[in-house]
mmCIF file of C-alpha atoms in Angstrom:
data_model
loop_
_atom_site.group_PDB
_atom_site.id
_atom_site.type_symbol
_atom_site.label_atom_id
_atom_site.label_comp_id
_atom_site.label_asym_id
_atom_site.label_seq_id
_atom_site.Cartn_x
_atom_site.Cartn_y
_atom_site.Cartn_z
ATOM 1 C CA MET Q 1407 16.938 -4.108 -0.384
ATOM 2 C CA ALA Q 1408 17.348 -6.613 2.440
ATOM 3 C CA ASN Q 1409 15.949 -10.137 2.279
ATOM 4 C CA THR Q 1410 15.465 -11.780 5.637
ATOM 5 C CA PRO Q 1411 13.521 -14.923 6.585
ATOM 6 C CA MET Q 1412 10.901 -14.347 9.251
ATOM 7 C CA PRO Q 1413 9.272 -17.036 11.414
ATOM 8 C CA VAL Q 1414 5.477 -16.900 11.300
ATOM 9 C CA PRO Q 1415 3.224 -18.823 13.650
ATOM 10 C CA ALA Q 1416 1.140 -21.511 12.000
ATOM 11 C CA PRO Q 1417 -2.651 -21.152 12.138
ATOM 12 C CA ILE Q 1418 -3.784 -22.495 15.472
ATOM 13 C CA PRO Q 1419 -6.856 -24.730 15.636
ATOM 14 C CA ALA Q 1420 -9.612 -23.346 17.830
ATOM 15 C CA SER Q 1421 -9.100 -26.152 20.352
ATOM 16 C CA VAL Q 1422 -5.402 -25.351 20.926
ATOM 17 C CA PRO Q 1423 -4.544 -22.462 23.277
ATOM 18 C CA ALA Q 1424 -2.949 -19.526 21.436
ATOM 19 C CA HIS Q 1425 0.136 -19.678 23.659
ATOM 20 C CA ASP Q 1426 0.947 -23.346 22.921
ATOM 21 C CA PRO Q 1427 4.735 -23.436 22.218
ATOM 22 C CA ALA Q 1428 4.399 -26.875 20.595
ATOM 23 C CA GLN Q 1429 2.822 -25.319 17.469
ATOM 24 C CA PRO Q 1430 5.083 -25.351 14.396
ATOM 25 C CA SER Q 1431 6.187 -22.132 12.758
ATOM 26 C CA ARG Q 1432 6.764 -21.304 9.103
ATOM 27 C CA VAL Q 1433 9.347 -19.037 7.572
ATOM 28 C CA LEU Q 1434 8.505 -16.235 5.137
ATOM 29 C CA ASP Q 1435 10.921 -14.242 3.022
ATOM 30 C CA TYR Q 1436 10.551 -10.491 3.159
ATOM 31 C CA PHE Q 1437 12.251 -7.437 1.754
ATOM 32 C CA ILE Q 1438 12.623 -3.948 3.159
ATOM 33 C CA VAL Q 1439 12.819 -1.500 0.254
ATOM 34 C CA ASP Q 1440 13.118 2.260 -0.120
ATOM 35 C CA VAL Q 1441 10.711 3.689 -2.693
ATOM 36 C CA PHE Q 1442 11.040 7.073 -4.467
ATOM 37 C CA THR Q 1443 14.799 7.233 -3.980
ATOM 38 C CA VAL Q 1444 18.098 6.011 -5.401
ATOM 39 C CA SER Q 1445 19.754 5.877 -1.966
ATOM 40 C CA ALA Q 1446 19.420 3.357 0.830
ATOM 41 C CA LEU Q 1447 17.724 4.592 4.014
ATOM 42 C CA ALA Q 1448 15.936 7.368 2.136
ATOM 43 C CA GLY Q 1449 12.548 7.677 0.429
ATOM 44 C CA ASN Q 1450 9.498 5.779 1.631
ATOM 45 C CA PRO Q 1451 10.249 2.469 3.380
ATOM 46 C CA LEU Q 1452 8.134 -0.560 2.533
ATOM 47 C CA ALA Q 1453 8.065 -4.167 3.748
ATOM 48 C CA VAL Q 1454 7.278 -6.715 1.012
ATOM 49 C CA VAL Q 1455 6.426 -10.219 2.260
ATOM 50 C CA MET Q 1456 6.376 -13.267 0.015
ATOM 51 C CA ASN Q 1457 3.231 -14.938 1.366
ATOM 52 C CA ASN Q 1458 3.944 -18.542 0.487
ATOM 53 C CA ALA Q 1459 2.348 -19.728 3.751
ATOM 54 C CA GLN Q 1460 -1.309 -18.870 3.049
ATOM 55 C CA LEU Q 1461 -1.485 -16.368 5.887
ATOM 56 C CA THR Q 1462 -4.864 -15.284 7.122
ATOM 57 C CA THR Q 1463 -5.899 -11.643 6.948
ATOM 58 C CA ALA Q 1464 -5.444 -11.403 10.725
ATOM 59 C CA GLN Q 1465 -1.898 -12.787 10.463
ATOM 60 C CA MET Q 1466 -1.017 -10.329 7.686
ATOM 61 C CA GLN Q 1467 -2.389 -7.474 9.778
ATOM 62 C CA SER Q 1468 -0.297 -8.605 12.773
ATOM 63 C CA ILE Q 1469 2.858 -8.780 10.657
ATOM 64 C CA ALA Q 1470 2.201 -5.306 9.235
ATOM 65 C CA ARG Q 1471 1.746 -3.991 12.770
ATOM 66 C CA GLU Q 1472 5.041 -5.634 13.790
ATOM 67 C CA PHE Q 1473 6.942 -4.032 10.883
ATOM 68 C CA ASN Q 1474 5.426 -0.693 11.950
ATOM 69 C CA LEU Q 1475 5.978 0.935 8.541
ATOM 70 C CA SER Q 1476 3.369 3.043 6.784
ATOM 71 C CA GLU Q 1477 2.570 0.030 4.553
ATOM 72 C CA THR Q 1478 3.454 -3.640 4.212
ATOM 73 C CA THR Q 1479 2.548 -5.704 1.139
ATOM 74 C CA PHE Q 1480 1.965 -9.430 0.798
ATOM 75 C CA ILE Q 1481 2.610 -11.144 -2.534
ATOM 76 C CA GLU Q 1482 0.408 -14.205 -3.071
ATOM 77 C CA ARG Q 1483 1.626 -16.141 -6.112
ATOM 78 C CA ARG Q 1484 -0.904 -17.941 -8.286
ATOM 79 C CA PRO Q 1485 -0.626 -20.206 -11.328
ATOM 80 C CA ALA Q 1486 1.155 -18.532 -14.264
ATOM 81 C CA ALA Q 1487 -1.984 -18.546 -16.451
ATOM 82 C CA VAL Q 1488 -3.958 -16.692 -13.753
ATOM 83 C CA GLU Q 1489 -1.157 -14.158 -13.246
ATOM 84 C CA GLN Q 1490 -0.951 -13.553 -17.005
ATOM 85 C CA ALA Q 1491 -4.686 -12.912 -17.187
ATOM 86 C CA GLU Q 1492 -5.276 -11.062 -13.895
ATOM 87 C CA GLY Q 1493 -1.892 -10.040 -12.464
ATOM 88 C CA VAL Q 1494 0.135 -11.023 -9.402
ATOM 89 C CA ARG Q 1495 -2.059 -10.925 -6.288
ATOM 90 C CA VAL Q 1496 -0.886 -8.262 -3.814
ATOM 91 C CA ARG Q 1497 -2.509 -7.140 -0.577
ATOM 92 C CA ILE Q 1498 -1.562 -3.874 1.117
ATOM 93 C CA PHE Q 1499 -1.756 -3.255 4.869
ATOM 94 C CA THR Q 1500 -1.071 -0.297 7.122
ATOM 95 C CA THR Q 1501 -0.493 -0.925 10.820
ATOM 96 C CA ALA Q 1502 -4.257 -0.597 11.312
ATOM 97 C CA GLU Q 1503 -6.078 -1.825 8.196
ATOM 98 C CA GLU Q 1504 -5.983 -3.324 4.718
ATOM 99 C CA LEU Q 1505 -6.050 -0.825 1.828
ATOM 100 C CA PRO Q 1506 -7.523 -1.307 -1.638
ATOM 101 C CA PHE Q 1507 -4.598 0.611 -3.220
ATOM 102 C CA ALA Q 1508 -1.601 2.791 -2.352
ATOM 103 C CA GLY Q 1509 1.045 4.292 -4.616
ATOM 104 C CA HIS Q 1510 4.445 3.623 -3.086
ATOM 105 C CA PRO Q 1511 3.556 0.050 -2.041
ATOM 106 C CA THR Q 1512 2.488 -0.672 -5.618
ATOM 107 C CA LEU Q 1513 5.727 0.630 -7.141
ATOM 108 C CA GLY Q 1514 7.936 -0.948 -4.457
ATOM 109 C CA THR Q 1515 6.258 -4.355 -4.738
ATOM 110 C CA ALA Q 1516 6.533 -4.338 -8.535
ATOM 111 C CA SER Q 1517 10.257 -3.547 -8.208
ATOM 112 C CA VAL Q 1518 10.766 -6.475 -5.813
ATOM 113 C CA LEU Q 1519 8.989 -8.769 -8.280
ATOM 114 C CA ARG Q 1520 11.101 -7.460 -11.147
ATOM 115 C CA LEU Q 1521 14.308 -8.237 -9.238
ATOM 116 C CA THR Q 1522 13.319 -11.549 -7.660
ATOM 117 C CA VAL Q 1523 10.683 -13.060 -9.980
ATOM 118 C CA PRO Q 1524 11.529 -11.750 -13.458
ATOM 119 C CA ASP Q 1525 8.983 -14.029 -15.158
ATOM 120 C CA THR Q 1526 6.243 -11.701 -13.822
ATOM 121 C CA LEU Q 1527 7.501 -8.998 -16.243
ATOM 122 C CA ARG Q 1528 5.761 -8.996 -19.631
ATOM 123 C CA ASP Q 1529 6.643 -6.376 -22.250
ATOM 124 C CA SER Q 1530 8.198 -4.163 -19.539
ATOM 125 C CA VAL Q 1531 4.985 -4.363 -17.442
ATOM 126 C CA ILE Q 1532 4.149 -6.121 -14.188
ATOM 127 C CA THR Q 1533 0.437 -6.139 -13.409
ATOM 128 C CA LEU Q 1534 -0.526 -6.310 -9.752
ATOM 129 C CA ALA Q 1535 -3.965 -7.638 -8.808
ATOM 130 C CA GLU Q 1536 -4.787 -5.377 -5.872
ATOM 131 C CA ASN Q 1537 -8.097 -5.036 -4.035
ATOM 132 C CA VAL Q 1538 -8.951 -2.027 -6.222
ATOM 133 C CA GLY Q 1539 -8.394 -4.108 -9.364
ATOM 134 C CA PRO Q 1540 -5.481 -4.661 -11.770
ATOM 135 C CA ILE Q 1541 -2.711 -2.042 -11.641
ATOM 136 C CA PRO Q 1542 -0.164 -2.180 -14.486
ATOM 137 C CA VAL Q 1543 3.351 -0.959 -13.599
ATOM 138 C CA LEU Q 1544 5.542 -0.016 -16.578
ATOM 139 C CA PHE Q 1545 9.344 -0.098 -16.208
ATOM 140 C CA SER Q 1546 11.081 2.514 -18.362
ATOM 141 C CA ALA Q 1547 14.206 0.596 -19.400
ATOM 142 C CA PRO Q 1548 15.462 -3.014 -19.381
ATOM 143 C CA GLU Q 1549 17.689 -2.674 -16.303
ATOM 144 C CA SER Q 1550 15.944 0.263 -14.623
ATOM 145 C CA LEU Q 1551 13.775 0.189 -11.525
ATOM 146 C CA PHE Q 1552 12.161 3.486 -12.545
ATOM 147 C CA ALA Q 1553 8.494 2.701 -13.042
ATOM 148 C CA GLU Q 1554 5.154 4.333 -13.744
ATOM 149 C CA MET Q 1555 1.770 2.966 -12.792
ATOM 150 C CA THR Q 1556 -1.671 3.391 -14.250
ATOM 151 C CA GLN Q 1557 -4.291 3.728 -11.573
ATOM 152 C CA ARG Q 1558 -8.040 4.119 -11.524
ATOM 153 C CA ASP Q 1559 -9.587 7.549 -11.805
ATOM 154 C CA PRO Q 1560 -10.363 9.146 -8.443
ATOM 155 C CA GLU Q 1561 -13.840 8.772 -7.006
ATOM 156 C CA PHE Q 1562 -15.092 11.746 -5.017
ATOM 157 C CA GLY Q 1563 -17.542 11.546 -2.157
ATOM 158 C CA ALA Q 1564 -20.126 14.100 -1.183
ATOM 159 C CA THR Q 1565 -18.958 17.698 -0.834
ATOM 160 C CA LEU Q 1566 -19.123 18.912 2.743
ATOM 161 C CA ASP Q 1567 -20.869 22.111 3.695
ATOM 162 C CA PRO Q 1568 -18.150 24.804 4.045
ATOM 163 C CA ALA Q 1569 -19.956 26.360 7.036
ATOM 164 C CA GLU Q 1570 -19.832 23.022 8.903
ATOM 165 C CA VAL Q 1571 -16.134 22.563 8.073
ATOM 166 C CA ALA Q 1572 -15.343 26.090 9.234
ATOM 167 C CA ASN Q 1573 -17.251 25.541 12.484
ATOM 168 C CA LEU Q 1574 -15.378 22.269 13.154
ATOM 169 C CA CYS Q 1575 -12.100 24.172 12.708
ATOM 170 C CA GLY Q 1576 -13.161 26.959 15.046
ATOM 171 C CA LEU Q 1577 -13.600 29.417 12.171
ATOM 172 C CA SER Q 1578 -16.501 31.278 10.655
ATOM 173 C CA SER Q 1579 -17.678 30.960 7.063
ATOM 174 C CA ASP Q 1580 -16.238 34.429 6.422
ATOM 175 C CA ASP Q 1581 -12.739 33.012 7.071
ATOM 176 C CA LEU Q 1582 -12.994 30.735 4.008
ATOM 177 C CA TYR Q 1583 -12.562 31.484 0.322
ATOM 178 C CA GLN Q 1584 -15.833 30.336 -1.151
ATOM 179 C CA SER Q 1585 -14.512 30.206 -4.709
ATOM 180 C CA ALA Q 1586 -11.931 27.434 -4.165
ATOM 181 C CA PRO Q 1587 -12.773 24.236 -6.102
ATOM 182 C CA PRO Q 1588 -13.654 21.003 -4.280
ATOM 183 C CA ALA Q 1589 -10.946 18.325 -3.925
ATOM 184 C CA GLY Q 1590 -11.276 14.769 -2.675
ATOM 185 C CA GLY Q 1591 -14.861 15.114 -1.469
ATOM 186 C CA VAL Q 1592 -14.257 18.107 0.791
ATOM 187 C CA HIS Q 1593 -13.937 21.751 -0.143
ATOM 188 C CA ARG Q 1594 -10.367 22.866 -0.417
ATOM 189 C CA ASP Q 1595 -11.352 26.283 0.874
ATOM 190 C CA ARG Q 1596 -8.289 28.241 1.838
ATOM 191 C CA VAL Q 1597 -8.364 30.144 5.079
ATOM 192 C CA ARG Q 1598 -7.936 33.888 4.705
ATOM 193 C CA ASP Q 1599 -4.768 35.434 6.079
ATOM 194 C CA ARG Q 1600 -6.759 37.178 8.787
ATOM 195 C CA ALA Q 1601 -7.688 33.902 10.483
ATOM 196 C CA PRO Q 1602 -5.735 33.765 13.754
ATOM 197 C CA GLY Q 1603 -2.636 31.583 13.597
ATOM 198 C CA LEU Q 1604 -3.389 30.134 10.162
ATOM 199 C CA ARG Q 1605 -1.994 30.894 6.701
#
């Protein structure tokens, strides 16, 4: 895990041109971590930013785009009583949008908090207050970074018509197994072996 300060432009009043070099900058600490691995430069990379500068959503999105990783998280500390009741506020961004929840950013951010802000750990659990709601992360042993999270049950959308899905893929309905169960709001119909170029 690397910890490097990063200059961040201060919010610019509407009357000041965006390119004004006289504007002050702030410095944020951030960590680059590898999740789902025990080796550096393996697993899923994640940027974790300690947002002590009250960044706007637009600024967080710009920083996530600059990191250019699949996700970047922003930790927004709150008073201890609020964190005990609701969890440590964390926001998750891809290069294109903010997410309500994502697995490896949750585990990676909790590990950074465990190493750098140990008072956020209570009974082997760090609770993150994400946009989806509170996510408890349980660490398996006192010195371990192995963790498990409890997440909300999945919510499925409407099931798509298999004939429409087949048509969009350039297939006919006969190329699909109709008995496959739905998954994630779309039918997980498997294509028959006879479909050209697909297995």
